[in-house]
Amino acid sequence: MTKSKVYVETTVISYLAASPSRDVVVAGHQETTRVWWSRRDRFELFVSQAVVEEASRGDAVAAARRLAFLEGIPVLGLNADIDAIANHLLRASAIPAKARLDAVHIAVASLNRMEYLVTWNLAHIANAAIRGKIEQACRGAGLQAPVICTPEELPEV
């Protein structure tokens, strides 16, 4: 049986590596993420160079914790095709201009034929109001958008 290909966006890694939150919603997301991560062998995981770069930012100790979670996960490169699709997503107003990096994540996942893009970015990626726009923009570029979901939505496959 082949495993589903899953693009892991940076917010998932950030929730894994973060200190426990006192905010009940964030703490719940962190626990859900830890449980999902413990079962990650059901999937074929991928990240991109954009995830590595984002995970490397900020406090050096926190960045090292995030990067440790990325060890062993294949890193998909960035290129002109990714840039073109990201720009297409922005021009189609599927993603706001201020969130260009989010468009890059979607472009990488789409061009690399990921079945799922797992994220906690509820503002610009896993957002019911814009998922249709993302799917439409990807179709307009001749691509199939991945199923965009949070760790709690990613099915047991």
Short mmCIF file of C-alpha atoms in Angstrom, two decimals:
data_model
loop_
_atom_site.label_atom_id
_atom_site.label_comp_id
_atom_site.label_asym_id
_atom_site.label_seq_id
_atom_site.Cartn_x
_atom_site.Cartn_y
_atom_site.Cartn_z
CA MET A 1 0.00 0.00 0.00
CA THR A 2 1.37 3.39 -0.95
CA LYS A 3 1.38 6.11 1.64
CA SER A 4 -0.30 9.45 1.04
CA LYS A 5 2.10 12.27 0.24
CA VAL A 6 1.81 15.07 2.80
CA TYR A 7 3.39 18.51 2.67
CA VAL A 8 4.04 19.70 6.23
CA GLU A 9 3.82 23.49 6.51
CA THR A 10 5.90 25.38 9.07
CA THR A 11 3.14 26.00 11.63
CA VAL A 12 2.91 22.27 12.32
CA ILE A 13 6.61 22.13 13.12
CA SER A 14 6.31 25.27 15.24
CA TYR A 15 3.50 23.74 17.33
CA LEU A 16 5.60 20.60 17.85
CA ALA A 17 8.66 22.48 19.01
CA ALA A 18 6.99 25.19 21.10
CA SER A 19 6.84 25.19 24.88
CA PRO A 20 3.39 24.26 26.17
CA SER A 21 1.00 27.17 25.85
CA ARG A 22 -1.25 28.49 28.60
CA ASP A 23 -3.81 29.44 25.94
CA VAL A 24 -6.31 26.59 25.95
CA VAL A 25 -6.87 26.66 22.17
CA VAL A 26 -3.16 26.73 21.33
CA ALA A 27 -2.48 24.02 23.92
CA GLY A 28 -5.14 21.87 22.28
CA HIS A 29 -3.58 22.40 18.86
CA GLN A 30 -0.18 21.50 20.29
CA GLU A 31 -1.51 18.25 21.78
CA THR A 32 -3.37 17.36 18.57
CA THR A 33 -0.17 18.01 16.62
CA ARG A 34 1.90 15.82 18.94
CA VAL A 35 -0.59 12.95 18.57
CA TRP A 36 -0.65 13.36 14.78
CA TRP A 37 3.16 13.50 14.68
CA SER A 38 3.41 10.27 16.69
CA ARG A 39 1.47 8.59 13.85
CA ARG A 40 3.31 10.29 10.99
CA ASP A 41 4.72 7.00 9.70
CA ARG A 42 1.32 6.42 8.04
CA PHE A 43 2.28 9.15 5.56
CA GLU A 44 5.13 10.08 3.25
CA LEU A 45 6.08 13.50 4.61
CA PHE A 46 7.73 16.35 2.71
CA VAL A 47 8.74 19.90 3.50
CA SER A 48 10.23 22.58 1.30
CA GLN A 49 13.23 24.83 1.48
CA ALA A 50 10.75 27.55 2.51
CA VAL A 51 9.80 25.50 5.60
CA VAL A 52 13.47 25.02 6.48
CA GLU A 53 14.12 28.75 6.12
CA GLU A 54 11.09 29.70 8.23
CA ALA A 55 11.97 27.14 10.90
CA SER A 56 15.51 28.57 11.04
CA ARG A 57 14.34 32.07 11.96
CA GLY A 58 14.21 33.66 15.39
CA ASP A 59 15.67 32.48 18.66
CA ALA A 60 18.54 30.07 18.02
CA VAL A 61 17.44 27.54 20.66
CA ALA A 62 13.85 27.49 19.38
CA ALA A 63 15.07 27.27 15.79
CA ALA A 64 17.25 24.28 16.68
CA ARG A 65 14.21 22.52 18.22
CA ARG A 66 12.18 23.17 15.07
CA LEU A 67 14.96 22.02 12.76
CA ALA A 68 15.38 18.80 14.76
CA PHE A 69 11.81 17.82 13.82
CA LEU A 70 12.71 18.27 10.14
CA GLU A 71 15.58 15.78 10.23
CA GLY A 72 15.02 12.94 7.81
CA ILE A 73 12.12 14.59 5.97
CA PRO A 74 12.79 15.14 2.25
CA VAL A 75 13.16 18.84 1.37
CA LEU A 76 11.57 19.99 -1.88
CA GLY A 77 13.45 22.76 -3.64
CA LEU A 78 12.22 26.14 -4.79
CA ASN A 79 12.49 27.15 -8.43
CA ALA A 80 11.03 29.44 -11.10
CA ASP A 81 7.97 27.19 -11.56
CA ILE A 82 7.15 27.46 -7.85
CA ASP A 83 7.60 31.22 -8.06
CA ALA A 84 5.29 31.41 -11.09
CA ILE A 85 2.52 29.41 -9.38
CA ALA A 86 2.88 31.44 -6.17
CA ASN A 87 2.52 34.62 -8.23
CA HIS A 88 -0.53 33.13 -9.97
CA LEU A 89 -2.14 32.44 -6.57
CA LEU A 90 -1.50 36.06 -5.57
CA ARG A 91 -2.84 37.51 -8.86
CA ALA A 92 -5.96 35.33 -8.54
CA SER A 93 -6.49 36.78 -5.03
CA ALA A 94 -6.49 33.26 -3.59
CA ILE A 95 -3.80 34.41 -1.16
CA PRO A 96 -3.27 38.03 -0.05
CA ALA A 97 -0.07 39.75 -1.21
CA LYS A 98 1.16 40.08 2.39
CA ALA A 99 1.13 36.27 2.67
CA ARG A 100 3.37 35.43 -0.31
CA LEU A 101 5.19 32.70 1.60
CA ASP A 102 1.86 30.95 2.12
CA ALA A 103 1.39 31.00 -1.65
CA VAL A 104 4.84 29.41 -1.98
CA HIS A 105 3.82 26.54 0.33
CA ILE A 106 0.69 25.90 -1.73
CA ALA A 107 2.68 26.12 -4.99
CA VAL A 108 5.27 23.61 -3.77
CA ALA A 109 2.60 21.18 -2.59
CA SER A 110 0.61 21.51 -5.82
CA LEU A 111 3.53 21.22 -8.23
CA ASN A 112 4.91 18.22 -6.34
CA ARG A 113 1.51 16.48 -6.41
CA MET A 114 1.06 16.27 -2.66
CA GLU A 115 -2.25 14.73 -1.66
CA TYR A 116 -2.43 16.82 1.51
CA LEU A 117 -1.03 20.08 2.84
CA VAL A 118 -1.18 19.99 6.63
CA THR A 119 -1.05 23.33 8.45
CA TRP A 120 -2.27 25.35 11.41
CA ASN A 121 -2.27 28.53 9.32
CA LEU A 122 -5.98 29.25 9.59
CA ALA A 123 -5.64 32.81 8.28
CA HIS A 124 -4.40 32.20 4.74
CA ILE A 125 -4.24 28.47 4.04
CA ALA A 126 -6.63 26.24 6.05
CA ASN A 127 -9.48 28.70 5.80
CA ALA A 128 -12.90 27.62 4.55
CA ALA A 129 -13.51 31.03 2.99
CA ILE A 130 -10.46 30.79 0.73
CA ARG A 131 -9.97 27.05 0.09
CA GLY A 132 -12.23 27.25 -2.94
CA LYS A 133 -10.25 30.20 -4.32
CA ILE A 134 -7.01 28.25 -3.86
CA GLU A 135 -8.46 25.20 -5.63
CA GLN A 136 -9.82 27.35 -8.47
CA ALA A 137 -6.49 29.17 -8.91
CA CYS A 138 -4.62 25.87 -8.99
CA ARG A 139 -7.03 24.44 -11.58
CA GLY A 140 -6.53 27.62 -13.61
CA ALA A 141 -2.80 26.87 -13.61
CA GLY A 142 -3.42 23.27 -14.68
CA LEU A 143 -2.73 21.83 -11.24
CA GLN A 144 -4.62 19.82 -8.66
CA ALA A 145 -4.53 21.54 -5.27
CA PRO A 146 -3.76 19.28 -2.33
CA VAL A 147 -6.40 18.75 0.32
CA ILE A 148 -5.64 21.51 2.80
CA CYS A 149 -6.22 20.50 6.40
CA THR A 150 -5.08 20.73 10.00
CA PRO A 151 -3.52 17.77 11.79
CA GLU A 152 -6.86 17.01 13.44
CA GLU A 153 -8.57 16.87 10.02
CA LEU A 154 -5.99 14.66 8.31
CA PRO A 155 -7.68 11.31 7.92
CA GLU A 156 -6.45 8.02 9.19
CA VAL A 157 -5.31 6.43 5.95
#
